[in-house]
Short mmCIF file of C-alpha atoms and ligand atoms in Angstrom, two decimals:
data_model
loop_
_atom_site.label_atom_id
_atom_site.label_comp_id
_atom_site.label_asym_id
_atom_site.label_seq_id
_atom_site.Cartn_x
_atom_site.Cartn_y
_atom_site.Cartn_z
CA UNK A 2 -41.26 -70.69 13.65
CA UNK A 3 -38.29 -72.96 12.96
CA UNK A 4 -38.76 -76.53 14.17
CA UNK A 5 -35.13 -76.63 15.29
CA UNK A 6 -34.95 -76.36 19.08
CA UNK A 7 -32.59 -73.94 20.73
CA UNK A 8 -29.44 -75.46 22.10
CA UNK A 9 -27.86 -74.40 25.37
CA UNK A 10 -24.18 -74.46 26.23
CA UNK A 11 -22.63 -73.25 29.45
CA UNK A 12 -19.65 -72.07 27.40
CA UNK A 13 -20.08 -71.62 23.67
CA UNK A 14 -16.97 -71.18 21.52
CA UNK A 15 -17.18 -69.72 18.00
CA UNK A 16 -14.24 -70.94 15.93
CA UNK A 17 -12.40 -74.27 16.07
CA UNK A 18 -8.96 -72.97 15.13
CA UNK A 19 -6.07 -73.27 17.59
CA UNK A 20 -7.43 -70.49 19.83
CA UNK A 21 -10.95 -71.95 20.01
CA UNK A 22 -9.70 -75.49 20.55
CA UNK A 23 -7.38 -74.39 23.37
CA UNK A 24 -10.21 -72.40 24.97
CA UNK A 25 -12.65 -75.30 24.76
CA UNK A 26 -10.17 -77.84 26.13
CA UNK A 27 -9.17 -75.61 29.06
CA UNK A 28 -12.79 -74.85 29.96
CA UNK A 29 -13.86 -78.49 29.66
CA UNK A 30 -10.90 -79.66 31.77
CA UNK A 31 -12.09 -77.22 34.45
CA UNK A 32 -15.44 -79.01 34.47
CA UNK A 33 -17.51 -76.71 32.25
CA UNK A 34 -19.92 -77.92 29.61
CA UNK A 35 -18.61 -76.62 26.30
CA UNK A 36 -19.79 -76.56 22.69
CA UNK A 37 -17.68 -75.39 19.75
CA UNK A 38 -19.15 -74.08 16.49
CA UNK A 39 -17.21 -73.72 13.24
CA UNK A 40 -18.17 -73.12 9.65
CA UNK A 41 -15.55 -75.54 8.33
CA UNK A 42 -16.38 -79.25 8.07
CA UNK A 43 -13.78 -80.07 10.73
CA UNK A 44 -11.66 -78.44 13.39
CA UNK A 45 -8.16 -76.96 13.01
CA UNK A 46 -8.76 -73.47 11.63
CA UNK A 47 -6.51 -71.99 8.97
CA UNK A 48 -3.20 -73.51 9.98
CA UNK A 49 -4.40 -77.05 10.69
CA UNK A 50 -7.16 -77.05 8.12
CA UNK A 51 -6.38 -80.45 6.61
CA UNK A 52 -5.51 -83.86 7.95
CA UNK A 53 -7.12 -83.28 11.31
CA UNK A 54 -8.84 -86.61 11.01
CA UNK A 55 -5.82 -88.28 9.45
CA UNK A 56 -3.16 -90.34 11.13
CA UNK A 57 -0.73 -87.59 10.16
CA UNK A 58 -1.10 -85.38 13.20
CA UNK A 59 2.05 -86.70 14.85
CA UNK A 60 4.10 -84.64 12.35
CA UNK A 61 3.37 -81.43 14.22
CA UNK A 62 3.70 -81.59 18.02
CA UNK A 63 1.58 -78.47 18.71
CA UNK A 64 -1.17 -79.76 16.48
CA UNK A 65 -0.97 -83.24 17.95
CA UNK A 66 -1.16 -81.97 21.54
CA UNK A 67 -4.00 -79.54 20.80
CA UNK A 68 -6.14 -81.92 18.77
CA UNK A 69 -5.61 -84.81 21.18
CA UNK A 70 -6.39 -82.57 24.16
CA UNK A 71 -9.55 -81.40 22.45
CA UNK A 72 -10.66 -84.91 21.52
CA UNK A 73 -9.95 -86.19 25.04
CA UNK A 74 -11.95 -83.36 26.56
CA UNK A 75 -15.06 -84.84 24.90
CA UNK A 76 -16.16 -81.33 23.98
CA UNK A 77 -18.93 -81.24 21.45
CA UNK A 78 -17.88 -79.85 18.05
CA UNK A 79 -20.72 -78.72 15.80
CA UNK A 80 -19.01 -78.15 12.46
CA UNK A 81 -20.52 -76.79 9.26
CA UNK A 82 -22.27 -74.04 11.26
CA UNK A 83 -21.64 -70.46 10.32
CA UNK A 84 -22.52 -67.86 12.93
CA UNK A 85 -24.43 -65.17 11.07
CA UNK A 86 -26.17 -63.10 13.70
CA UNK A 87 -26.54 -62.45 17.39
CA UNK A 88 -29.96 -62.68 19.03
CA UNK A 89 -31.60 -61.27 22.14
CA UNK A 90 -30.05 -61.89 25.59
CA UNK A 91 -27.08 -64.21 25.07
CA UNK A 92 -28.25 -66.03 21.97
CA UNK A 93 -26.88 -66.35 18.45
CA UNK A 94 -27.99 -67.70 15.10
CA UNK A 95 -26.03 -70.05 12.87
CA UNK A 96 -26.64 -71.12 9.31
CA UNK A 97 -26.22 -74.85 8.69
CA UNK A 98 -25.21 -75.29 5.07
CA UNK A 99 -26.00 -79.01 4.92
CA UNK A 100 -29.64 -78.59 5.92
CA UNK A 101 -30.17 -75.00 4.85
CA UNK A 102 -31.70 -74.04 8.20
CA UNK A 103 -30.94 -71.53 10.90
CA UNK A 104 -30.17 -72.89 14.37
CA UNK A 105 -30.15 -70.89 17.55
CA UNK A 106 -27.85 -71.24 20.55
CA UNK A 107 -27.84 -69.74 24.00
CA UNK A 108 -24.93 -69.58 26.38
CA UNK A 109 -23.78 -68.44 29.80
CA UNK A 110 -20.33 -67.43 28.51
CA UNK A 111 -19.28 -66.97 24.90
CA UNK A 112 -15.72 -67.20 23.56
CA UNK A 113 -15.06 -65.69 20.14
CA UNK A 114 -12.16 -67.30 18.27
CA UNK A 115 -12.97 -66.27 14.71
CA UNK A 116 -9.41 -65.89 13.40
CA UNK A 117 -8.21 -63.69 10.55
CA UNK A 118 -8.19 -63.50 6.78
CA UNK A 119 -5.70 -62.27 4.21
CA UNK A 120 -5.43 -58.65 3.16
CA UNK A 121 -5.56 -58.04 -0.58
CA UNK A 122 -4.45 -54.81 -2.19
CA UNK A 123 -5.51 -53.93 -5.72
CA UNK A 124 -2.91 -53.55 -8.48
CA UNK A 125 -3.36 -53.91 -12.23
CA UNK A 126 -4.14 -57.51 -13.11
CA UNK A 127 -4.76 -58.72 -9.55
CA UNK A 128 -8.12 -60.21 -10.57
CA UNK A 129 -6.68 -62.26 -13.48
CA UNK A 130 -7.21 -66.02 -13.36
CA UNK A 131 -4.02 -67.45 -11.89
CA UNK A 132 -3.71 -64.82 -9.13
CA UNK A 133 -4.53 -66.30 -5.72
CA UNK A 134 -4.34 -65.22 -2.14
CA UNK A 135 -1.20 -66.81 -0.68
CA UNK A 136 -3.07 -68.53 2.16
CA UNK A 137 -5.97 -69.19 -0.20
CA UNK A 138 -3.76 -71.11 -2.62
CA UNK A 139 -2.29 -73.05 0.28
CA UNK A 140 -5.80 -73.93 1.42
CA UNK A 141 -6.71 -75.13 -2.07
CA UNK A 142 -3.59 -77.29 -2.19
CA UNK A 143 -4.43 -78.75 1.22
CA UNK A 144 -7.83 -79.53 -0.26
CA UNK A 145 -6.32 -81.44 -3.19
CA UNK A 146 -5.55 -78.82 -5.88
CA UNK A 147 -2.31 -79.80 -7.61
CA UNK A 148 0.48 -77.27 -8.12
CA UNK A 149 2.99 -79.89 -9.27
CA UNK A 150 5.26 -78.41 -11.94
CA UNK A 151 3.64 -74.95 -11.72
CA UNK A 152 5.90 -71.89 -11.63
CA UNK A 153 4.71 -69.70 -8.77
CA UNK A 154 5.69 -66.22 -7.58
CA UNK A 155 4.83 -65.62 -3.92
CA UNK A 156 4.46 -61.93 -3.12
CA UNK A 157 3.10 -59.45 -0.61
CA UNK A 158 4.10 -59.31 3.02
CA UNK A 159 4.15 -61.21 6.28
CA UNK A 160 5.53 -64.45 7.67
CA UNK A 161 2.81 -66.39 5.87
CA UNK A 162 4.64 -65.89 2.54
CA UNK A 163 7.56 -68.11 3.57
CA UNK A 164 5.27 -70.76 5.07
CA UNK A 165 3.17 -70.84 1.90
CA UNK A 166 6.18 -70.88 -0.44
CA UNK A 167 7.75 -73.79 1.47
CA UNK A 168 4.48 -75.69 1.47
CA UNK A 169 3.87 -75.15 -2.27
CA UNK A 170 7.41 -76.23 -3.09
CA UNK A 171 6.98 -79.38 -1.02
CA UNK A 172 3.87 -80.05 -3.11
CA UNK A 173 5.90 -79.97 -6.30
CA UNK A 174 5.67 -76.31 -7.37
CA UNK A 175 8.65 -74.39 -8.69
CA UNK A 176 8.84 -71.22 -6.61
CA UNK A 177 10.23 -68.55 -8.93
CA UNK A 178 10.72 -65.93 -6.22
CA UNK A 179 9.38 -64.71 -2.90
CA UNK A 180 8.85 -60.93 -2.98
CA UNK A 181 8.50 -59.39 0.51
CA UNK A 182 7.57 -55.70 0.48
CA UNK A 183 9.16 -55.03 3.89
CA UNK A 184 12.69 -53.67 3.58
CA UNK A 185 15.86 -55.51 4.53
CA UNK A 186 16.55 -53.36 7.62
CA UNK A 187 13.06 -54.01 8.92
CA UNK A 188 13.48 -57.74 8.34
CA UNK A 189 16.87 -57.78 10.07
CA UNK A 190 15.44 -55.98 13.11
CA UNK A 191 12.63 -58.54 13.18
CA UNK A 192 15.11 -61.42 12.89
CA UNK A 193 17.04 -60.02 15.88
CA UNK A 194 13.80 -60.01 17.92
CA UNK A 195 13.26 -63.63 16.95
CA UNK A 196 16.39 -64.55 18.93
CA UNK A 197 14.20 -64.47 22.04
CA UNK A 198 11.71 -66.82 20.34
CA UNK A 199 14.02 -69.71 19.35
CA UNK A 200 11.20 -72.01 18.18
CA UNK A 201 9.94 -69.38 15.74
CA UNK A 202 13.49 -68.66 14.60
CA UNK A 203 14.00 -72.36 13.93
CA UNK A 204 10.75 -72.54 12.00
CA UNK A 205 11.80 -69.58 9.82
CA UNK A 206 15.20 -71.19 9.29
CA UNK A 207 13.52 -74.45 8.24
CA UNK A 208 11.42 -72.61 5.65
CA UNK A 209 14.52 -70.82 4.34
CA UNK A 210 16.41 -74.12 4.14
CA UNK A 211 13.53 -75.66 2.17
CA UNK A 212 13.64 -72.65 -0.16
CA UNK A 213 17.44 -72.41 -0.32
CA UNK A 214 17.49 -72.11 -4.11
CA UNK A 215 14.64 -69.60 -4.24
CA UNK A 216 15.41 -65.85 -4.37
CA UNK A 217 13.90 -64.14 -1.31
CA UNK A 218 13.71 -60.46 -2.24
CA UNK A 219 13.04 -57.96 0.52
CA UNK A 220 11.89 -54.42 -0.34
CA UNK A 221 10.25 -55.87 -3.43
CA UNK A 222 6.58 -55.85 -4.42
CA UNK A 223 4.27 -56.67 -7.34
CA UNK A 224 3.14 -53.79 -9.54
CA UNK A 225 1.32 -55.58 -12.38
CA UNK A 226 0.01 -59.11 -12.88
CA UNK A 227 0.54 -59.55 -16.62
CA UNK A 228 -1.49 -61.61 -19.08
CA UNK A 229 -4.63 -61.32 -21.13
CA UNK A 230 -7.00 -64.24 -20.45
CA UNK A 231 -4.88 -65.57 -17.61
CA UNK A 232 -1.71 -64.81 -15.71
CA UNK A 233 1.52 -65.01 -17.70
CA UNK A 234 3.93 -63.19 -15.40
CA UNK A 235 4.32 -60.69 -12.58
CA UNK A 236 6.05 -57.36 -12.85
CA UNK A 237 7.99 -56.77 -9.64
CA UNK A 238 9.83 -53.70 -8.46
CA UNK A 239 12.31 -52.85 -5.74
CA UNK A 240 11.61 -49.16 -6.17
CA UNK A 241 14.63 -48.71 -8.44
CA UNK A 242 14.38 -51.53 -10.96
CA UNK A 243 11.29 -53.15 -12.41
CA UNK A 244 11.34 -56.56 -14.07
CA UNK A 245 8.99 -59.38 -15.04
CA UNK A 246 9.05 -62.90 -13.63
CA UNK A 247 7.25 -65.38 -15.88
CA UNK A 248 4.98 -67.70 -13.91
CA UNK A 249 1.79 -69.74 -13.99
CA UNK A 250 0.43 -68.60 -10.64
CA UNK A 251 0.87 -65.66 -8.30
CA UNK A 252 0.24 -66.29 -4.59
CA UNK A 253 -0.21 -62.85 -3.10
CA UNK A 254 -1.28 -61.54 0.29
CA UNK A 255 -0.46 -58.50 2.41
CA UNK A 256 -0.44 -59.92 5.94
CA UNK A 257 -3.71 -60.59 7.77
CA UNK A 258 -6.75 -58.69 8.97
CA UNK A 259 -8.80 -59.83 11.98
CA UNK A 260 -12.32 -61.24 11.64
CA UNK A 261 -14.03 -58.88 14.04
CA UNK A 262 -17.47 -58.64 12.40
CA UNK A 263 -19.36 -60.85 14.86
CA UNK A 264 -17.66 -59.22 17.84
CA UNK A 265 -18.69 -55.79 16.50
CA UNK A 266 -22.24 -57.03 15.99
CA UNK A 267 -22.34 -58.10 19.65
CA UNK A 268 -21.20 -54.62 20.64
CA UNK A 269 -17.62 -55.46 21.62
CA UNK A 270 -15.33 -52.42 21.59
CA UNK A 271 -12.39 -52.33 19.21
CA UNK A 272 -8.98 -50.79 19.80
CA UNK A 273 -6.71 -50.16 16.80
CA UNK A 274 -9.00 -52.39 14.67
CA UNK A 275 -8.69 -55.34 17.10
CA UNK A 276 -11.19 -56.54 19.71
CA UNK A 277 -10.27 -54.90 23.01
CA UNK A 278 -9.86 -57.41 25.85
CA UNK A 279 -8.88 -57.32 29.52
CA UNK A 280 -6.12 -59.55 30.97
CA UNK A 281 -8.50 -62.53 31.10
CA UNK A 282 -9.44 -61.97 27.42
CA UNK A 283 -12.84 -60.59 28.43
CA UNK A 284 -14.33 -58.09 25.96
CA UNK A 285 -16.32 -54.96 26.79
CA UNK A 286 -19.52 -57.05 26.57
CA UNK A 287 -20.44 -59.02 29.67
CA UNK A 288 -19.74 -62.77 29.49
CA UNK A 289 -18.08 -62.48 26.09
CA UNK A 290 -14.38 -63.33 25.67
CA UNK A 291 -12.24 -63.07 22.57
CA UNK A 292 -9.05 -64.96 21.68
CA UNK A 293 -6.58 -65.42 18.84
CA UNK A 294 -6.24 -63.24 15.76
CA UNK A 295 -9.27 -60.93 16.34
CA UNK A 296 -7.39 -59.50 19.34
CA UNK A 297 -4.10 -59.02 17.42
CA UNK A 298 -2.28 -60.85 14.63
CA UNK A 299 0.33 -62.70 16.65
CA UNK A 300 0.53 -66.29 15.38
CA UNK A 301 -0.12 -69.76 16.66
CA UNK A 302 1.49 -69.58 20.11
CA UNK A 303 -0.45 -66.44 20.99
CA UNK A 304 -3.69 -68.06 19.83
CA UNK A 305 -3.08 -71.14 21.99
CA UNK A 306 -2.18 -69.34 25.20
CA UNK A 307 -4.97 -66.77 24.83
CA UNK A 308 -7.42 -69.59 24.26
CA UNK A 309 -6.26 -71.36 27.41
CA UNK A 310 -6.59 -68.18 29.47
CA UNK A 311 -10.10 -67.43 28.24
CA UNK A 312 -11.21 -71.04 28.67
CA UNK A 313 -10.00 -71.09 32.28
CA UNK A 314 -11.39 -67.64 33.06
CA UNK A 315 -14.78 -68.47 31.52
CA UNK A 316 -14.82 -71.64 33.66
CA UNK A 317 -14.13 -69.46 36.70
CA UNK A 318 -10.53 -70.56 37.16
CA UNK A 319 -9.05 -67.04 37.06
CA UNK A 320 -6.14 -67.91 39.35
CA UNK A 321 -5.00 -70.69 37.01
CA UNK A 322 -5.43 -68.32 34.08
CA UNK A 323 -3.24 -65.70 35.75
CA UNK A 324 -0.28 -68.07 35.67
CA UNK A 325 -0.37 -67.79 31.86
CA UNK A 326 -0.47 -63.99 31.58
CA UNK A 327 3.31 -63.58 31.25
CA UNK A 328 3.51 -66.05 28.38
CA UNK A 329 0.55 -64.39 26.67
CA UNK A 330 2.07 -60.92 27.06
CA UNK A 331 5.30 -62.12 25.47
CA UNK A 332 3.38 -63.47 22.48
CA UNK A 333 1.36 -60.29 22.23
CA UNK A 334 4.60 -58.28 22.13
CA UNK A 335 5.75 -60.58 19.32
CA UNK A 336 2.52 -59.73 17.46
CA UNK A 337 3.20 -56.01 17.81
CA UNK A 338 6.66 -56.68 16.38
CA UNK A 339 4.99 -58.39 13.40
CA UNK A 340 2.79 -55.35 12.79
CA UNK A 341 5.85 -53.08 12.82
CA UNK A 342 8.08 -55.32 10.71
CA UNK A 343 5.48 -55.91 8.02
CA UNK A 344 3.89 -52.43 7.99
CA UNK A 345 2.74 -51.55 4.49
CA UNK A 346 5.00 -49.22 2.52
CA UNK A 347 3.31 -46.10 1.08
CA UNK A 348 4.09 -47.13 -2.52
CA UNK A 349 1.48 -49.91 -2.22
CA UNK A 350 -1.22 -47.26 -2.01
CA UNK A 351 -0.31 -45.99 -5.47
CA UNK A 352 -0.42 -49.24 -7.45
CA UNK A 353 -4.10 -49.16 -8.46
CA UNK A 354 -4.76 -47.41 -11.78
CA UNK A 355 -8.08 -45.68 -12.59
CA UNK A 356 -9.51 -48.83 -14.22
CA UNK A 357 -8.16 -51.28 -11.61
CA UNK A 358 -10.97 -53.22 -9.94
CA UNK A 359 -11.09 -52.61 -6.19
CA UNK A 360 -14.39 -54.33 -5.31
CA UNK A 361 -14.48 -57.46 -7.42
CA UNK A 362 -17.93 -58.58 -6.22
CA UNK A 363 -19.57 -55.42 -7.60
CA UNK A 364 -16.98 -54.61 -10.28
CA UNK A 365 -16.11 -51.20 -8.82
CA UNK A 366 -12.98 -49.56 -10.15
CA UNK A 367 -10.49 -47.27 -8.45
CA UNK A 368 -11.58 -44.17 -10.45
CA UNK A 369 -15.18 -44.57 -9.23
CA UNK A 370 -14.00 -44.42 -5.63
CA UNK A 371 -11.57 -41.53 -5.87
CA UNK A 372 -14.31 -38.90 -5.80
CA UNK A 373 -16.11 -40.43 -2.80
CA UNK A 374 -15.68 -38.77 0.60
CA UNK A 375 -16.33 -41.86 2.75
CA UNK A 376 -16.98 -45.59 2.78
CA UNK A 377 -20.71 -44.97 3.29
CA UNK A 378 -20.83 -42.69 0.24
CA UNK A 379 -18.80 -45.18 -1.76
CA UNK A 380 -21.28 -47.93 -0.84
CA UNK A 381 -24.31 -45.83 -1.72
CA UNK A 382 -22.91 -44.46 -4.97
CA UNK A 383 -20.98 -47.46 -6.31
CA UNK A 384 -22.11 -50.54 -4.30
CA UNK A 385 -18.48 -51.06 -3.25
CA UNK A 386 -18.47 -53.63 -0.43
CA UNK A 387 -22.10 -54.66 -0.94
CA UNK A 388 -21.52 -57.93 -2.81
CA UNK A 389 -21.32 -61.47 -1.47
CA UNK A 390 -18.05 -60.94 0.46
CA UNK A 391 -19.74 -58.03 2.27
CA UNK A 392 -16.60 -55.92 2.15
CA UNK A 393 -14.32 -58.57 3.63
CA UNK A 394 -11.93 -58.22 0.69
CA UNK A 395 -12.37 -54.64 -0.51
CA UNK A 396 -12.95 -53.22 3.01
CA UNK A 397 -9.33 -53.61 4.17
CA UNK A 398 -8.19 -52.45 0.71
CA UNK A 399 -10.16 -49.20 0.81
CA UNK A 400 -9.04 -48.68 4.38
CA UNK A 401 -5.43 -48.85 3.14
CA UNK A 402 -6.09 -46.77 0.01
CA UNK A 403 -8.41 -44.08 1.39
CA UNK A 404 -8.36 -44.52 5.19
CA UNK A 405 -12.08 -45.43 5.26
CA UNK A 406 -13.32 -47.50 8.19
CA UNK A 407 -16.19 -49.93 7.80
CA UNK A 408 -18.39 -48.84 10.68
CA UNK A 409 -21.58 -50.54 9.59
CA UNK A 410 -21.74 -54.28 10.30
CA UNK A 411 -25.20 -55.69 9.73
CA UNK A 412 -26.70 -59.14 10.06
CA UNK A 413 -26.51 -61.63 8.53
CA UNK A 414 -22.73 -61.18 8.57
CA UNK A 415 -22.44 -63.80 5.80
CA UNK A 416 -24.83 -64.17 2.87
CA UNK A 417 -27.41 -66.92 3.34
CA UNK A 418 -30.30 -68.10 1.15
CA UNK A 419 -33.52 -66.13 1.48
CA UNK A 420 -35.38 -69.37 2.28
CA UNK A 421 -33.24 -69.82 5.40
CA UNK A 422 -33.68 -66.21 6.40
CA UNK A 423 -37.47 -66.41 6.04
CA UNK A 424 -37.73 -69.54 8.19
CA UNK A 425 -35.37 -68.21 10.87
CA UNK A 426 -36.90 -67.71 14.31
CA UNK A 427 -37.58 -64.09 15.16
CA UNK A 428 -36.20 -62.43 18.28
CA UNK A 429 -39.46 -62.94 20.20
CA UNK A 430 -39.56 -66.61 19.15
CA UNK A 431 -35.97 -66.96 20.36
CA UNK A 432 -36.93 -65.46 23.72
CA UNK A 433 -39.82 -67.97 23.98
CA UNK A 434 -37.48 -70.84 23.10
CA UNK A 435 -35.02 -69.65 25.73
CA UNK A 436 -37.75 -69.71 28.39
CA UNK A 437 -38.55 -73.34 27.61
CA UNK A 438 -34.99 -74.49 28.32
C1 LIG B 508 -5.49 -68.13 4.98
C2 LIG B 508 -4.55 -68.29 6.14
C3 LIG B 508 -3.57 -69.28 6.11
C4 LIG B 508 -2.69 -69.42 7.18
N1 LIG B 508 -1.70 -70.38 7.11
C5 LIG B 508 -0.78 -70.45 8.11
C6 LIG B 508 0.32 -71.36 8.02
O1 LIG B 508 0.46 -72.09 7.05
N2 LIG B 508 1.22 -71.37 9.04
C7 LIG B 508 1.10 -70.54 10.10
O2 LIG B 508 1.94 -70.56 11.01
N3 LIG B 508 0.06 -69.70 10.24
C8 LIG B 508 -0.86 -69.62 9.24
N4 LIG B 508 -1.90 -68.71 9.35
C9 LIG B 508 -2.00 -67.92 10.56
C10 LIG B 508 -2.73 -68.72 11.64
O3 LIG B 508 -4.06 -68.85 11.24
C11 LIG B 508 -2.66 -68.06 12.99
O4 LIG B 508 -1.32 -67.90 13.35
C12 LIG B 508 -3.32 -68.80 14.14
O5 LIG B 508 -3.14 -70.16 14.05
C13 LIG B 508 -4.75 -68.37 14.23
O6 LIG B 508 -5.50 -69.18 15.10
P1 LIG B 508 -7.00 -68.75 15.45
O7 LIG B 508 -7.60 -69.87 16.20
O8 LIG B 508 -6.99 -67.38 16.06
O9 LIG B 508 -7.72 -68.54 14.04
P2 LIG B 508 -8.11 -69.56 12.82
O10 LIG B 508 -7.15 -70.67 12.72
O11 LIG B 508 -8.30 -68.66 11.68
O12 LIG B 508 -9.50 -70.15 13.30
C14 LIG B 508 -10.69 -69.42 13.27
C15 LIG B 508 -11.83 -70.37 13.00
O13 LIG B 508 -13.06 -69.69 13.19
C16 LIG B 508 -13.96 -70.05 12.17
N5 LIG B 508 -14.92 -68.97 12.02
C17 LIG B 508 -14.68 -67.66 11.77
N6 LIG B 508 -15.82 -66.97 11.73
C18 LIG B 508 -16.82 -67.86 11.96
C19 LIG B 508 -18.23 -67.74 12.02
N7 LIG B 508 -18.86 -66.58 11.86
N8 LIG B 508 -18.96 -68.86 12.25
C20 LIG B 508 -18.35 -70.07 12.42
N9 LIG B 508 -17.01 -70.23 12.38
C21 LIG B 508 -16.25 -69.14 12.15
C22 LIG B 508 -13.05 -70.24 10.94
O14 LIG B 508 -13.63 -71.05 9.96
C23 LIG B 508 -11.82 -70.89 11.57
O15 LIG B 508 -11.92 -72.29 11.55
C24 LIG B 508 -2.79 -68.56 8.30
C25 LIG B 508 -3.79 -67.59 8.34
C26 LIG B 508 -4.67 -67.45 7.27
C27 LIG B 508 -5.74 -66.37 7.33
#
């Protein structure tokens, strides 16, 4: 058995992004004992991934308020812990990269705040060196990768494109163009909706002002990433004309997909691919709440208010939580508007050619998948989705291309070394540990 004792938390939060931080702070301020787990080395999630420990936080009021609130709440943050599996009766297992061991946790109430990831769609050349996920490139830059002087095309769909382009330009890149696949009419309708969200409108306007010399092409998408050993340019189309933009890097992402794997493993019901929650953010599984992007891609404000509601509700302050429902519903409606505005155009399903790689972990090409009747058959016959990313990248792609749903989520939900797996406590050992608490 593992020598690591089981840890107990009255409220355990998985994910230290904005949603998890807001949940933890609200629960702690209501008097609950809270622990937060995250696989990153620090808190902040995707949007606030860097500089959390720096003196720089005053630059962003939402970040400053959230991080300060969290720090003041004296909540315990256990970073560098990746939740890989659930266990018997309100327990879970995490993998600690630094020590290579599995730790176990037990809770009275669990709040899932596991965020989202980018959606990638295969097109010829998308696996060439020099092609990055848009948010992925931004994360690398936040981590110190220099894009100074690099010519970058930003392409795909979603509000993240503008944020990334503005950020990369501020870091010295030359943004050649931003190609947004959503059409102009769709974007104009979305902009009209933003009038009732002035802060978001202002943020969009700030990004556009930063990028005032950069062409922002709506109804425009990448068809080929060109180059032999590495990227040399991107062929773009607007459906009528096709042309090549020379560049060093392509930052490309097609909006976001929710990280629902752990929720599914726990047995939480999904609705329209998102974790289904009640007004207090409670899932279909008793004592389990879910907040932020897994319940709908709706941005920072939604993540914060949902986190606060779940934190209060989990700390048995439902009446206080109710006061926030209206704000949450408004943000959720904004999220639905995002889904509509940035819905994928059918042409994107036709970009992959027979030899285009779809599953890059297992080197599976489009032609190998075309004859498969389902995701399960594709896995069995081609190993699509069975590599290290466990279908996180190709899963949403094959869902878009073939309509296949990934219905089989198995532990560990992230790859871990066999040595850690072997030394992990079994379910009966976990039950014994729980009894000693
Ligand atoms: C790559 C990327 C970049 C983005 N950049 C921006 C941006 O620049 N501007 C912007 O406005 N919005 C950005 N967003 C959107 C932004 O993340 C959301 O609007 C919102 O802030 C999400 O908050 P959250 O707390 O729900 O999720 P996140 O911020 O994603 O936080 C989730 C946290 O959970 C952790 N986690 C997930 N699974 C596990 C697990 N099994 N075990 C342990 N920890 C786990 C993650 O490491 C992460 O820290 C980005 C999204 C992505 C995917």
